[in-house]
């Protein structure tokens, strides 16, 4: 009985950690996608001869 109680509490901790980390990773991914797209257009405008 006690093992199940401990196991449930550990699973809740891991679930909370995964939820918080997934929000952070999603924010970093969105910021990286937007800045990468902007940077590619900017480099294409600045040095069009180097863009193939």
PDB file of N, CA and C in Angstrom:
ATOM      1  N   UNK A   1       0.803  -1.197   0.000  1.00  0.00           N
ATOM      2  CA  UNK A   1       0.000   0.000   0.000  1.00  0.00           C
ATOM      3  C   UNK A   1       0.848   1.264   0.000  1.00  0.00           C
ATOM      4  N   UNK A   2       1.865   1.244   0.824  1.00  0.00           N
ATOM      5  CA  UNK A   2       2.674   2.454   0.927  1.00  0.00           C
ATOM      6  C   UNK A   2       3.450   2.694  -0.371  1.00  0.00           C
ATOM      7  N   UNK A   3       3.854   1.623  -1.051  1.00  0.00           N
ATOM      8  CA  UNK A   3       4.568   1.789  -2.314  1.00  0.00           C
ATOM      9  C   UNK A   3       3.700   2.506  -3.337  1.00  0.00           C
ATOM     10  N   UNK A   4       2.420   2.179  -3.392  1.00  0.00           N
ATOM     11  CA  UNK A   4       1.524   2.847  -4.337  1.00  0.00           C
ATOM     12  C   UNK A   4       1.403   4.330  -4.025  1.00  0.00           C
ATOM     13  N   UNK A   5       1.329   4.666  -2.737  1.00  0.00           N
ATOM     14  CA  UNK A   5       1.210   6.063  -2.338  1.00  0.00           C
ATOM     15  C   UNK A   5       2.478   6.833  -2.725  1.00  0.00           C
ATOM     16  N   UNK A   6       3.633   6.244  -2.477  1.00  0.00           N
ATOM     17  CA  UNK A   6       4.898   6.891  -2.846  1.00  0.00           C
ATOM     18  C   UNK A   6       5.003   7.001  -4.359  1.00  0.00           C
ATOM     19  N   UNK A   7       4.616   5.945  -5.054  1.00  0.00           N
ATOM     20  CA  UNK A   7       4.695   5.942  -6.508  1.00  0.00           C
ATOM     21  C   UNK A   7       3.799   7.023  -7.105  1.00  0.00           C
ATOM     22  N   UNK A   8       2.599   7.207  -6.554  1.00  0.00           N
ATOM     23  CA  UNK A   8       1.704   8.250  -7.062  1.00  0.00           C
ATOM     24  C   UNK A   8       2.279   9.638  -6.824  1.00  0.00           C
ATOM     25  N   UNK A   9       2.901   9.849  -5.657  1.00  0.00           N
ATOM     26  CA  UNK A   9       3.471  11.167  -5.374  1.00  0.00           C
ATOM     27  C   UNK A   9       4.668  11.447  -6.274  1.00  0.00           C
ATOM     28  N   UNK A  10       5.475  10.422  -6.559  1.00  0.00           N
ATOM     29  CA  UNK A  10       6.620  10.610  -7.455  1.00  0.00           C
ATOM     30  C   UNK A  10       6.132  10.889  -8.872  1.00  0.00           C
ATOM     31  N   UNK A  11       5.105  10.167  -9.309  1.00  0.00           N
ATOM     32  CA  UNK A  11       4.558  10.411 -10.643  1.00  0.00           C
ATOM     33  C   UNK A  11       3.998  11.823 -10.762  1.00  0.00           C
ATOM     34  N   UNK A  12       3.391  12.346  -9.695  1.00  0.00           N
ATOM     35  CA  UNK A  12       2.865  13.707  -9.723  1.00  0.00           C
ATOM     36  C   UNK A  12       4.005  14.713  -9.839  1.00  0.00           C
ATOM     37  N   UNK A  13       5.096  14.459  -9.151  1.00  0.00           N
ATOM     38  CA  UNK A  13       6.259  15.350  -9.244  1.00  0.00           C
ATOM     39  C   UNK A  13       6.786  15.370 -10.671  1.00  0.00           C
ATOM     40  N   UNK A  14       6.934  14.191 -11.279  1.00  0.00           N
ATOM     41  CA  UNK A  14       7.432  14.129 -12.654  1.00  0.00           C
ATOM     42  C   UNK A  14       6.465  14.785 -13.636  1.00  0.00           C
ATOM     43  N   UNK A  15       5.172  14.621 -13.398  1.00  0.00           N
ATOM     44  CA  UNK A  15       4.176  15.238 -14.275  1.00  0.00           C
ATOM     45  C   UNK A  15       4.250  16.761 -14.183  1.00  0.00           C
ATOM     46  N   UNK A  16       4.403  17.293 -12.970  1.00  0.00           N
ATOM     47  CA  UNK A  16       4.525  18.743 -12.794  1.00  0.00           C
ATOM     48  C   UNK A  16       5.802  19.272 -13.439  1.00  0.00           C
ATOM     49  N   UNK A  17       6.898  18.535 -13.288  1.00  0.00           N
ATOM     50  CA  UNK A  17       8.152  18.949 -13.926  1.00  0.00           C
ATOM     51  C   UNK A  17       8.024  18.954 -15.445  1.00  0.00           C
ATOM     52  N   UNK A  18       7.421  17.920 -15.999  1.00  0.00           N
ATOM     53  CA  UNK A  18       7.262  17.848 -17.452  1.00  0.00           C
ATOM     54  C   UNK A  18       6.371  18.970 -17.966  1.00  0.00           C
ATOM     55  N   UNK A  19       5.345  19.314 -17.208  1.00  0.00           N
ATOM     56  CA  UNK A  19       4.443  20.386 -17.628  1.00  0.00           C
ATOM     57  C   UNK A  19       5.166  21.733 -17.650  1.00  0.00           C
ATOM     58  N   UNK A  20       5.956  22.003 -16.617  1.00  0.00           N
ATOM     59  CA  UNK A  20       6.659  23.291 -16.580  1.00  0.00           C
ATOM     60  C   UNK A  20       7.758  23.354 -17.634  1.00  0.00           C
ATOM     61  N   UNK A  21       8.482  22.268 -17.838  1.00  0.00           N
ATOM     62  CA  UNK A  21       9.541  22.271 -18.846  1.00  0.00           C
ATOM     63  C   UNK A  21       8.970  22.380 -20.254  1.00  0.00           C
ATOM     64  N   UNK A  22       7.829  21.766 -20.504  1.00  0.00           N
ATOM     65  CA  UNK A  22       7.263  21.822 -21.853  1.00  0.00           C
ATOM     66  C   UNK A  22       6.836  23.240 -22.211  1.00  0.00           C
ATOM     67  N   UNK A  23       6.351  24.004 -21.245  1.00  0.00           N
ATOM     68  CA  UNK A  23       6.006  25.401 -21.521  1.00  0.00           C
ATOM     69  C   UNK A  23       7.251  26.198 -21.886  1.00  0.00           C
ATOM     70  N   UNK A  24       8.330  26.000 -21.149  1.00  0.00           N
ATOM     71  CA  UNK A  24       9.573  26.718 -21.435  1.00  0.00           C
ATOM     72  C   UNK A  24      10.153  26.356 -22.785  1.00  0.00           C
ATOM     73  N   UNK A  25      10.154  25.074 -23.106  1.00  0.00           N
ATOM     74  CA  UNK A  25      10.693  24.630 -24.390  1.00  0.00           C
ATOM     75  C   UNK A  25       9.842  25.158 -25.539  1.00  0.00           C
ATOM     76  N   UNK A  26       8.536  25.201 -25.373  1.00  0.00           N
ATOM     77  CA  UNK A  26       7.658  25.735 -26.421  1.00  0.00           C
ATOM     78  C   UNK A  26       7.925  27.217 -26.656  1.00  0.00           C
ATOM     79  N   UNK A  27       8.168  27.964 -25.584  1.00  0.00           N
ATOM     80  CA  UNK A  27       8.472  29.392 -25.733  1.00  0.00           C
ATOM     81  C   UNK A  27       9.792  29.581 -26.461  1.00  0.00           C
ATOM     82  N   UNK A  28      10.824  28.819 -26.061  1.00  0.00           N
ATOM     83  CA  UNK A  28      12.121  28.928 -26.732  1.00  0.00           C
ATOM     84  C   UNK A  28      12.025  28.549 -28.207  1.00  0.00           C
ATOM     85  N   UNK A  29      11.247  27.519 -28.530  1.00  0.00           N
ATOM     86  CA  UNK A  29      11.091  27.097 -29.917  1.00  0.00           C
ATOM     87  C   UNK A  29      10.403  28.179 -30.739  1.00  0.00           C
ATOM     88  N   UNK A  30       9.362  28.786 -30.193  1.00  0.00           N
ATOM     89  CA  UNK A  30       8.639  29.830 -30.922  1.00  0.00           C
ATOM     90  C   UNK A  30       9.520  31.049 -31.156  1.00  0.00           C
ATOM     91  N   UNK A  31      10.261  31.467 -30.139  1.00  0.00           N
ATOM     92  CA  UNK A  31      11.152  32.622 -30.288  1.00  0.00           C
ATOM     93  C   UNK A  31      12.247  32.318 -31.304  1.00  0.00           C
ATOM     94  N   UNK A  32      12.792  31.118 -31.272  1.00  0.00           N
ATOM     95  CA  UNK A  32      13.828  30.741 -32.230  1.00  0.00           C
ATOM     96  C   UNK A  32      13.315  30.676 -33.659  1.00  0.00           C
ATOM     97  N   UNK A  33      12.109  30.176 -33.844  1.00  0.00           N
ATOM     98  CA  UNK A  33      11.545  30.103 -35.190  1.00  0.00           C
ATOM     99  C   UNK A  33      11.302  31.492 -35.762  1.00  0.00           C
ATOM    100  N   UNK A  34      10.773  32.391 -34.948  1.00  0.00           N
ATOM    101  CA  UNK A  34      10.502  33.751 -35.423  1.00  0.00           C
ATOM    102  C   UNK A  34      11.800  34.490 -35.709  1.00  0.00           C
ATOM    103  N   UNK A  35      12.758  34.415 -34.798  1.00  0.00           N
ATOM    104  CA  UNK A  35      14.010  35.148 -35.013  1.00  0.00           C
ATOM    105  C   UNK A  35      14.818  34.542 -36.157  1.00  0.00           C
ATOM    106  N   UNK A  36      14.767  33.229 -36.333  1.00  0.00           N
ATOM    107  CA  UNK A  36      15.473  32.604 -37.447  1.00  0.00           C
ATOM    108  C   UNK A  36      14.890  32.992 -38.793  1.00  0.00           C
ATOM    109  N   UNK A  37      13.577  33.055 -38.874  1.00  0.00           N
ATOM    110  CA  UNK A  37      12.932  33.485 -40.115  1.00  0.00           C
ATOM    111  C   UNK A  37      13.273  34.933 -40.428  1.00  0.00           C
ATOM    112  N   UNK A  38      13.207  35.781 -39.425  1.00  0.00           N
ATOM    113  CA  UNK A  38      13.544  37.192 -39.607  1.00  0.00           C
ATOM    114  C   UNK A  38      14.998  37.349 -40.031  1.00  0.00           C
ATOM    115  N   UNK A  39      15.891  36.593 -39.411  1.00  0.00           N
ATOM    116  CA  UNK A  39      17.312  36.695 -39.726  1.00  0.00           C
ATOM    117  C   UNK A  39      17.608  36.232 -41.147  1.00  0.00           C
ATOM    118  N   UNK A  40      16.938  35.199 -41.624  1.00  0.00           N
ATOM    119  CA  UNK A  40      17.184  34.735 -42.983  1.00  0.00           C
ATOM    120  C   UNK A  40      16.750  35.779 -44.013  1.00  0.00           C
ATOM    121  N   UNK A  41      15.623  36.429 -43.788  1.00  0.00           N
ATOM    122  CA  UNK A  41      15.210  37.494 -44.703  1.00  0.00           C
ATOM    123  C   UNK A  41      16.150  38.689 -44.630  1.00  0.00           C
ATOM    124  N   UNK A  42      16.611  39.018 -43.441  1.00  0.00           N
ATOM    125  CA  UNK A  42      17.518  40.150 -43.282  1.00  0.00           C
ATOM    126  C   UNK A  42      18.851  39.883 -43.981  1.00  0.00           C
ATOM    127  N   UNK A  43      19.389  38.694 -43.832  1.00  0.00           N
ATOM    128  CA  UNK A  43      20.650  38.368 -44.500  1.00  0.00           C
ATOM    129  C   UNK A  43      20.474  38.340 -46.016  1.00  0.00           C
ATOM    130  N   UNK A  44      19.314  37.897 -46.476  1.00  0.00           N
ATOM    131  CA  UNK A  44      19.045  37.907 -47.908  1.00  0.00           C
ATOM    132  C   UNK A  44      18.975  39.313 -48.476  1.00  0.00           C
ATOM    133  N   UNK A  45      18.506  40.255 -47.689  1.00  0.00           N
ATOM    134  CA  UNK A  45      18.446  41.640 -48.150  1.00  0.00           C
ATOM    135  C   UNK A  45      19.812  42.315 -48.084  1.00  0.00           C
ATOM    136  N   UNK A  46      20.613  41.969 -47.083  1.00  0.00           N
ATOM    137  CA  UNK A  46      21.915  42.611 -46.923  1.00  0.00           C
ATOM    138  C   UNK A  46      22.946  42.081 -47.916  1.00  0.00           C
ATOM    139  N   UNK A  47      23.024  40.760 -48.071  1.00  0.00           N
ATOM    140  CA  UNK A  47      24.015  40.153 -48.946  1.00  0.00           C
ATOM    141  C   UNK A  47      23.337  39.164 -49.896  1.00  0.00           C
ATOM    142  N   UNK A  48      22.667  39.645 -50.910  1.00  0.00           N
ATOM    143  CA  UNK A  48      21.945  38.725 -51.799  1.00  0.00           C
ATOM    144  C   UNK A  48      22.870  37.858 -52.656  1.00  0.00           C
ATOM    145  N   UNK A  49      24.124  38.292 -52.854  1.00  0.00           N
ATOM    146  CA  UNK A  49      25.021  37.481 -53.687  1.00  0.00           C
ATOM    147  C   UNK A  49      25.428  36.192 -52.984  1.00  0.00           C
ATOM    148  N   UNK A  50      25.422  36.178 -51.653  1.00  0.00           N
ATOM    149  CA  UNK A  50      25.818  34.978 -50.921  1.00  0.00           C
ATOM    150  C   UNK A  50      24.665  34.009 -50.717  1.00  0.00           C
ATOM    151  N   UNK A  51      23.457  34.455 -50.948  1.00  0.00           N
ATOM    152  CA  UNK A  51      22.297  33.586 -50.766  1.00  0.00           C
ATOM    153  C   UNK A  51      22.051  32.811 -52.059  1.00  0.00           C
ATOM    154  N   UNK A  52      21.988  31.511 -51.952  1.00  0.00           N
ATOM    155  CA  UNK A  52      21.793  30.675 -53.148  1.00  0.00           C
ATOM    156  C   UNK A  52      20.352  30.289 -53.314  1.00  0.00           C
TER     157      UNK A  52
END
